[in-house]
XYZ file of C-alpha atoms in Angstrom:
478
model
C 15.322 52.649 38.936
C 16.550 52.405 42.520
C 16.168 48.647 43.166
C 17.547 47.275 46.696
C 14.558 47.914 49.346
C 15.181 47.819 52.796
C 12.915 46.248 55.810
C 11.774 49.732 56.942
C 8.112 50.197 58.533
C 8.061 53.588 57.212
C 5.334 54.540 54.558
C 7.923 55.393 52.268
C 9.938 52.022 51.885
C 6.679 50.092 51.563
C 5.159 52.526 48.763
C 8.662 51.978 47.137
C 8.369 48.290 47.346
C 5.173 48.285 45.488
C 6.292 50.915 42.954
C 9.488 49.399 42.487
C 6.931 46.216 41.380
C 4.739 48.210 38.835
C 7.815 49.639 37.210
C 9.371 45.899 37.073
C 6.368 45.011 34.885
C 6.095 48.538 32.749
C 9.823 47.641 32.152
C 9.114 43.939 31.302
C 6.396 44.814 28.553
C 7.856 48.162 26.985
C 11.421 47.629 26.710
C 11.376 46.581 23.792
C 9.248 48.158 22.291
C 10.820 51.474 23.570
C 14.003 50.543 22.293
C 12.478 49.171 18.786
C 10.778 52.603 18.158
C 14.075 55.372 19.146
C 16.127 53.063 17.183
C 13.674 53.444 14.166
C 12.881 57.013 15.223
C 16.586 57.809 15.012
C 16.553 56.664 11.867
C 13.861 58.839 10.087
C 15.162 62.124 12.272
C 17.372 62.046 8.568
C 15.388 60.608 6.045
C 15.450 63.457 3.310
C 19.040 63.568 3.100
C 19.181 59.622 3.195
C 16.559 59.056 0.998
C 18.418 61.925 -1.248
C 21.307 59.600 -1.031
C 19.985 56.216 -1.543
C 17.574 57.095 -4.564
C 19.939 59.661 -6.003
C 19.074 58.279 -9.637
C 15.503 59.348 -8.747
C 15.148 62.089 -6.566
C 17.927 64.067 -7.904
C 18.137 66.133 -11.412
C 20.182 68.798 -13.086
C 18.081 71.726 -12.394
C 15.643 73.025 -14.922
C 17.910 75.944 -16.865
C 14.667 77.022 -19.317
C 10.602 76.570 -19.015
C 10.288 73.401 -17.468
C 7.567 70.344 -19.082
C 4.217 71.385 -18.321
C 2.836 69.279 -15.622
C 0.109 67.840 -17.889
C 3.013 66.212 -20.349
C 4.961 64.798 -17.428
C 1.803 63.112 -16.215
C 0.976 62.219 -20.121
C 4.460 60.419 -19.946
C 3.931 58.485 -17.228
C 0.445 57.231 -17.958
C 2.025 56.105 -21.223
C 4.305 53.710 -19.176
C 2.129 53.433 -16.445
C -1.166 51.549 -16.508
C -2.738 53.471 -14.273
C -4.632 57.211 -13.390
C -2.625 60.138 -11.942
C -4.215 60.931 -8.616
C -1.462 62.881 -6.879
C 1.154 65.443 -8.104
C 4.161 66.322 -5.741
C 6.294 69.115 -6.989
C 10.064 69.018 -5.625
C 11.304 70.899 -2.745
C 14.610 71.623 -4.157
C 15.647 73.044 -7.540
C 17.673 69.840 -8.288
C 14.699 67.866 -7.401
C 12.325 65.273 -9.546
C 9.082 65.469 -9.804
C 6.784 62.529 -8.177
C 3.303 61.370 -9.567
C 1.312 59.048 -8.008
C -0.021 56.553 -10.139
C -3.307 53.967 -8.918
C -3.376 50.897 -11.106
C -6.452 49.164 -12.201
C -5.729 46.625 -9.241
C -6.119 49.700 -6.847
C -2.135 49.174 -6.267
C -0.448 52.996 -6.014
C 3.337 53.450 -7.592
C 5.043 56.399 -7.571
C 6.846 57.856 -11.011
C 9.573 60.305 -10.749
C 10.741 62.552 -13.491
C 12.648 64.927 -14.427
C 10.680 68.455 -14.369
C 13.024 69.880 -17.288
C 12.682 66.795 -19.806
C 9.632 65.134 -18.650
C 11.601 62.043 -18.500
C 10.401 59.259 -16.423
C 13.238 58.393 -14.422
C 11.913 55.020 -12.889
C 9.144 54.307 -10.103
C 9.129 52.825 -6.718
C 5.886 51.565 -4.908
C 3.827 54.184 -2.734
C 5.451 54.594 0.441
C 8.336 52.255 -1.278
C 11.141 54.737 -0.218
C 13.836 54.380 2.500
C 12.042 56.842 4.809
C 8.583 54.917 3.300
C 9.501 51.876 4.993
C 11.536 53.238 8.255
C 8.392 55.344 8.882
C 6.036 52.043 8.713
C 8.626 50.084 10.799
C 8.179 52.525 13.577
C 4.623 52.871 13.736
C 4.866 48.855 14.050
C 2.586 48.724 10.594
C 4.591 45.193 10.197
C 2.101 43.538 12.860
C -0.864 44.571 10.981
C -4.152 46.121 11.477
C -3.435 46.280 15.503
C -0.817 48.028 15.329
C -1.851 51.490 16.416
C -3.157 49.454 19.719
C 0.231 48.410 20.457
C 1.364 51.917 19.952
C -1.159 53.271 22.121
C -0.407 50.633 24.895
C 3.532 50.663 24.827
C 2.967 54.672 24.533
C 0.888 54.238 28.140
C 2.831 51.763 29.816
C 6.173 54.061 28.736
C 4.618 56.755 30.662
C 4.141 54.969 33.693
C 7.418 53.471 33.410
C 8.418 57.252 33.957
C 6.469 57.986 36.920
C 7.250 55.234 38.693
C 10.954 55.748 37.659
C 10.849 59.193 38.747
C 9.277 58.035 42.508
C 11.963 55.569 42.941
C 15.191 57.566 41.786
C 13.721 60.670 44.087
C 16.572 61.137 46.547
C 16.133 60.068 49.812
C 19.067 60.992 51.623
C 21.528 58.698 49.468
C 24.152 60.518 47.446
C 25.157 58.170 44.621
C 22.777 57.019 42.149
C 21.513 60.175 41.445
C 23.765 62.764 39.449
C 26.912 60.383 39.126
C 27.492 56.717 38.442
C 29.174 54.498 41.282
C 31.181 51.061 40.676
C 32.107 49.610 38.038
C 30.799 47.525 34.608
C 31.310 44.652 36.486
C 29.374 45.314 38.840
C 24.985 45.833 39.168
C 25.870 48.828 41.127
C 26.988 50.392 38.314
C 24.218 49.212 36.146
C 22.022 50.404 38.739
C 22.655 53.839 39.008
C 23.925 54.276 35.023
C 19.862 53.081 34.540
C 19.062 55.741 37.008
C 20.896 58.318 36.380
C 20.733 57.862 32.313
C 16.247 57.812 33.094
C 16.484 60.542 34.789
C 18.093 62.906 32.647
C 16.069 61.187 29.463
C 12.790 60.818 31.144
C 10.839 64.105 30.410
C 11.686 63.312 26.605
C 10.438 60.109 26.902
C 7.269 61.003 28.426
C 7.043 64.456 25.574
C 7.585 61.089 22.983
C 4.587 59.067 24.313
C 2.596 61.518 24.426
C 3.270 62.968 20.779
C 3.175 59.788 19.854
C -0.805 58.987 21.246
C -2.329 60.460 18.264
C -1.550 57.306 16.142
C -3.300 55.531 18.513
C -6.171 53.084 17.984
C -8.504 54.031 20.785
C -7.087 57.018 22.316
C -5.978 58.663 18.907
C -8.988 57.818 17.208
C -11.451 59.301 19.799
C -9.218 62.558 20.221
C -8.674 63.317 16.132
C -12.344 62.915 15.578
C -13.540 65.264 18.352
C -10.435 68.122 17.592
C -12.132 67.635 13.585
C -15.504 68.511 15.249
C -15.290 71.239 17.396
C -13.868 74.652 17.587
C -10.790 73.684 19.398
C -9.384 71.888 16.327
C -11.608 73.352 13.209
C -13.150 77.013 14.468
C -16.217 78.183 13.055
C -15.701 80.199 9.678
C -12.624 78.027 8.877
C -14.793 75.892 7.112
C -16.540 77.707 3.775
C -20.082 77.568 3.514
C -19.879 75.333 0.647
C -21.308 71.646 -0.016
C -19.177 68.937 1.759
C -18.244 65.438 -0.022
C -17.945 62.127 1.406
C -14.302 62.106 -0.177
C -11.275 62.445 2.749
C -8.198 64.434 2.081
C -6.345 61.508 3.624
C -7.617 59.266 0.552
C -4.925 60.636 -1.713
C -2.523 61.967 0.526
C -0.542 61.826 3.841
C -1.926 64.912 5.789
C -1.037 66.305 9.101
C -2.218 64.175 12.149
C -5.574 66.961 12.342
C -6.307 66.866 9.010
C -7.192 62.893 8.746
C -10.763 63.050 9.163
C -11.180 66.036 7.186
C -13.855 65.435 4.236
C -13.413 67.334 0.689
C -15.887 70.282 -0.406
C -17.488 69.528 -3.456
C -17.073 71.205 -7.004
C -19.761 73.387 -7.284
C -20.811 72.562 -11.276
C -21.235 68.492 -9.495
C -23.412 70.391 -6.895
C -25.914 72.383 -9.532
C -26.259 69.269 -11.499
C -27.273 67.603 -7.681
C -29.872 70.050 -7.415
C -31.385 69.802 -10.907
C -31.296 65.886 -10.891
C -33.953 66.671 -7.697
C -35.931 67.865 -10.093
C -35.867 65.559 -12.253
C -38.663 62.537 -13.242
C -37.643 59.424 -10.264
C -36.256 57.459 -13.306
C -34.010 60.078 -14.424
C -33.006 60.936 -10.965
C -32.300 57.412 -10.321
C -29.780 57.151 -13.283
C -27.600 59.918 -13.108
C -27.628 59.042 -9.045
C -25.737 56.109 -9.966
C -23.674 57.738 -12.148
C -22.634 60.350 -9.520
C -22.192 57.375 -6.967
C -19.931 55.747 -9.183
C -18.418 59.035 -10.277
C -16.614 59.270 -6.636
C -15.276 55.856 -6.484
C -11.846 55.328 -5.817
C -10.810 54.125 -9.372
C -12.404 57.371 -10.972
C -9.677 59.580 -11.882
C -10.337 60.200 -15.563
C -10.506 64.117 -15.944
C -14.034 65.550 -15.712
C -15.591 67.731 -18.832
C -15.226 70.898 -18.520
C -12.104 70.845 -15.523
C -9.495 73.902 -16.001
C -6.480 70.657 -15.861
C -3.736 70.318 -13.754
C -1.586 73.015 -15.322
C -4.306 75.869 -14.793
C -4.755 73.922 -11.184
C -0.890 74.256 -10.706
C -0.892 78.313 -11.822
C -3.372 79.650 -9.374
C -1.720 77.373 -6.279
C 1.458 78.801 -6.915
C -0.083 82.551 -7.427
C -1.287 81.676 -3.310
C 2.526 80.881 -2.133
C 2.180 77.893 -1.767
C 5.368 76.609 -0.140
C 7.690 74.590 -2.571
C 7.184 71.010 -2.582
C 3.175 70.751 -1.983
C 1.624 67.757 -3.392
C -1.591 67.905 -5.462
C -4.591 65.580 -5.450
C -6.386 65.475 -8.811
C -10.776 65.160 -8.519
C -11.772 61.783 -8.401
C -15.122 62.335 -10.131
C -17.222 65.069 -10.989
C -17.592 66.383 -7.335
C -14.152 65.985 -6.872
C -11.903 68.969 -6.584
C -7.860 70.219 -7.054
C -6.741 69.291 -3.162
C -2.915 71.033 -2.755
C -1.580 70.513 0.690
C 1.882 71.108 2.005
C 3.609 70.175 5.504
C 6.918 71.939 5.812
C 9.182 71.572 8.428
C 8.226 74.674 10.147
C 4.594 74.116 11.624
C 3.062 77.735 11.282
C 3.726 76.903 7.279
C 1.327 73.728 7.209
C -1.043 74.759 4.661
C -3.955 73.280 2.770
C -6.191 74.320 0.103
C -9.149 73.269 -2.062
C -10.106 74.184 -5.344
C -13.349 73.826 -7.624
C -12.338 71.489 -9.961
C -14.342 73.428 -12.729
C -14.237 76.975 -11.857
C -10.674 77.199 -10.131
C -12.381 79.229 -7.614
C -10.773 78.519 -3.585
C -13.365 76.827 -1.565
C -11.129 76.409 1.294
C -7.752 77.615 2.335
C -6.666 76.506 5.635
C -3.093 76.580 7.188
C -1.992 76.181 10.863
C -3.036 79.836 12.461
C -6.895 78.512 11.499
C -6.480 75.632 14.053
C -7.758 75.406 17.444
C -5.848 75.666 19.959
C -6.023 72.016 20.599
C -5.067 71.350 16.827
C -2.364 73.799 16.720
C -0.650 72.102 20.208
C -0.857 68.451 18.511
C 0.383 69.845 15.559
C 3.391 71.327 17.129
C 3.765 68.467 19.404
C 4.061 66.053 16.558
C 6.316 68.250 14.364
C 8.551 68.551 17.154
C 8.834 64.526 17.651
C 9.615 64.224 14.012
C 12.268 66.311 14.599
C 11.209 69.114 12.122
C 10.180 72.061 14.016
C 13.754 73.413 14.831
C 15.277 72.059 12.191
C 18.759 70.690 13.136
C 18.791 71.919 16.427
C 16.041 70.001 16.982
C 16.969 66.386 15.464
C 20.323 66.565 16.413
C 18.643 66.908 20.863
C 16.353 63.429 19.540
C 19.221 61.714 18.274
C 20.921 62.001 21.381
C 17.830 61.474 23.453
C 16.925 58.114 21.240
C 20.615 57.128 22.099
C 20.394 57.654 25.472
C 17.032 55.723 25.837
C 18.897 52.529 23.928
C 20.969 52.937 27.122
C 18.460 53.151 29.475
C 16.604 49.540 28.178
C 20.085 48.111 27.962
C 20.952 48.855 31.461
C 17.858 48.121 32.684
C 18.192 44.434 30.805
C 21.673 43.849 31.899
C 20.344 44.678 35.567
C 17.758 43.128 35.984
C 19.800 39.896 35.048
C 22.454 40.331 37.405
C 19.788 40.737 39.846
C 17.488 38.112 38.903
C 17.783 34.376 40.890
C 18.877 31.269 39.128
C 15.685 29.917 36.985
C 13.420 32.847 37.982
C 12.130 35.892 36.951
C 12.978 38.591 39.823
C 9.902 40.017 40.200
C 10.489 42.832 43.195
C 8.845 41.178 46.631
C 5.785 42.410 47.634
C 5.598 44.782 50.484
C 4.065 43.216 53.736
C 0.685 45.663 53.802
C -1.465 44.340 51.148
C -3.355 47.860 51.446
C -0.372 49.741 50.331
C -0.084 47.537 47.268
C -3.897 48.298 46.756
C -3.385 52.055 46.534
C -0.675 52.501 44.227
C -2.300 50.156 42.024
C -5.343 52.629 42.055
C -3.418 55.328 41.346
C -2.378 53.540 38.067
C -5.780 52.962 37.235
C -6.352 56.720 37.015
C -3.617 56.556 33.856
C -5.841 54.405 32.607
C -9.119 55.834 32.415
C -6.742 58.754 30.469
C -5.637 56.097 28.174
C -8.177 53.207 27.840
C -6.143 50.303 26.510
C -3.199 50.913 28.564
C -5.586 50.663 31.356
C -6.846 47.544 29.870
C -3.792 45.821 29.729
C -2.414 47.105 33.397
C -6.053 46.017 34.705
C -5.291 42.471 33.198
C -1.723 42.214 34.831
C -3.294 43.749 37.808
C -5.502 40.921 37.917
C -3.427 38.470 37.374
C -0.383 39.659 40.218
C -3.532 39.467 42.887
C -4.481 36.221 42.042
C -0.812 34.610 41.640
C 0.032 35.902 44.933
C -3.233 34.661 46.638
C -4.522 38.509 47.580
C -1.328 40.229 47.102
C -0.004 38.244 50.374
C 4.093 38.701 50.734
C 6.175 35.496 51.076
């Protein structure tokens, strides 16, 4: 953030020359990015009352004055406009809320029906994740670029963090007095620029490093590695949490949109599915051999026709709301006879996460899991995430992110508008290198330790590393 270097010999001005470099190119590469996600973040910090407002015709119903529809005739009158299976059931939050039921079409396409919980009326349908916040949410985790986009997350999340760092180390007062609590000049000047970019990062900065680093668990590489060890080890699942009960190859996150620790976690099986498992072991090889197939096929994806023998949705629905469930859980039907009743909820308050399985034939509980069973590494992501959603403390809490995504707008935008001010006619203004190659050398390894943390980040700043040594023949100084 500080950018005018001065000719001193001292260790100080040439480590800041060769910061100030790095944090050129951090700057360069995540700006926009940075920008791109608070404005988008800002955005879904409000996305029930705006999605309230925008699909008022379906989210919002006169509230139920009798017995409501059972939940088996509201999903009987969507399948008979639908021409799909139920897989997911989504009770409302609010007493003046609709109903939504997920429906898979034969093409494997998923639509969402709402409808009125009173009536049973199907009030219309939008596509699965088709909502305002749907499509906010996918056009801040950069889904638009495709299957890479958690990399990009993970690297713009990496390079953001060193763009604090080496922010921090160059706004660090060193005997100046402006440019660091107040804002000299004027608009019309890069002085001002200058210290509104370093003042404004300062102040902004720890938020922006508590975003990246919420933000990491999307990622490809980093995300990836971290989710699957927290779902393997005490520190995110504890021993006991899991009941002592046959596992399926089924993932909660197949029918649902779980909590960041729950995405690798598999489904327990229905116990009648497991009996008939055992028995079919028994069996002559051709007999075993048939009803395998059947079972294999019986846990497809497509497979949502209700299983012989299943106690139903509406039995399903009574003994999740006799656990206290909080209001507005959502409810994955069994996809085939080892399938089971999945009901998982993800209020606003953390400590309230909660998610339980249920034998799709018995109704007995075969797991019920809610945040105080977490690790303590699960239960810190957890928290970390709900908090950069803006959900943990409610509006306390998104009103701080709005103002912090605001303020970060301002902080690319200054940094923009001074850089060009700065910059020379037809070039780029990348800061000069300082005249000791070594010092260049070491601050450049201590970015390398960021990424060995995160490995694509690292990547990437190896790759520009690479490519400033051999453009300036050996880091040499014109």
């Amino acid at each position: 953030m500080q950018t005018t270097p001065t000719q001193s010999p001292s260790d100080r001005w040439r480590f800041h020359r060769a910061v100030w470099r790095w944090h050129f190119y951090a700057g360069l590469f995540v700006l926009p990015f940075i920008a791109w996600l608070a404005l988008t973040g800002a955005a879904y910090l409000y996305q029930k009352p705006i999605d309230r407002w925008i699909h008022h015709d379906l989210k919002v119903v006169e509230p139920t004055r009798g017995t409501p529809a059972s939940a088996s005739a509201q999903i009987a009158a969507v399948e008979a406009v639908a021409a799909g299976r139920t897989f997911r059931y989504t009770l409302p939050e609010r007493a003046d809320g609709s109903v939504e039921i997920g429906v898979q079409q034969p093409d494997g396409t998923r639509d969402v029906y709402y409808v009125d919980p009173g009536t049973a009326r199907v009030l219309g349908s939008l596509p699965d994740k088709g909502t305002f916040s749907g499509v906010v949410r996918r056009l801040h985790s950069l889904d638009l670029v495709g299957r890479w986009a958690s990399a990009l997350i993970e690297i713009a999340a990496g390079w953001a963090i060193l763009l604090v760092i080496t922010g921090v180390f160059l706004w660090w007062p060193r005997g100046q007095r402006g440019g660091v609590t107040r804002v000299r000049g004027r608009p019309a000047q890069r002085l001002f620029w200058r210290d509104l970019h370093a003042v404004t990062g300062v102040w902004v900065g720890a938020v922006l490093l508590f975003l990246a680093l919420t933000g990491m668990p999307w990622s490809l590489v980093w995300g990836k590695q971290v989710n699957a060890w927290a779902n393997g080890h005490n520190s995110g699942y504890p021993a006991g949490v899991r009941v002592d009960v046959p596992m399926s190859d089924q993932r909660l996150a197949d029918a649902t949109a779980p909590s960041w620790s729950m995405e690798q976690a598999r489904l327990p099986a229905s116990q009648l599915a497991h009996t008939r498992a055992h028995a079919r072991h028994a069996a002559p090889p051709q007999q075993q051999a048939h009803e395998g197939h059947e079972s294999h096929a019986g846990m497809g994806p497509g497979d949502l026709s209700p299983q012989p023998g299943a106690i139903g949705i509406d039995a399903a629905l009574q003994r999740f709301n006799a656990l206290g469930m909080a209001p507005g859980y959502s409810v994955s039907l069994p996809r085939g006879p080892m399938g089971v009743y999945s009901a998982s909820v993800y209020p606003e308050q953390v400590n309230r996460q909660r998610v339980v399985h249920m034998d799709q034939y018995s109704g007995r509980i075969l797991l019920d899991m809610g945040y105080a069973d977490y690790g303590v590494l699960g239960r810190g992501l957890e928290w970390g995430i709900n908090v950069h959603l803006g959900q943990q403390y409610g509006s306390v809490n998104r009103l701080l992110l709005l103002v912090a995504c605001a303020a970060i707008v301002l902080l690319c935008a200054s940094g923009a508008v001074m850089w060009w001010k700065r910059r020379p006619a037809g070039g780029v203004g990348i800061p000069p290198l300082p005249h000791a190659r070594r010092t260049v050398a070491i601050v450049f390894a201590l970015l390398c330790i960021g990424g060995i943390v995160f490995p694509l980040m690292g990547l990437s700043l190896l790759v520009i590393g690479v490519l400033d040594y051999v453009l300036t023949r050996g880091w040499r100084s014109s």
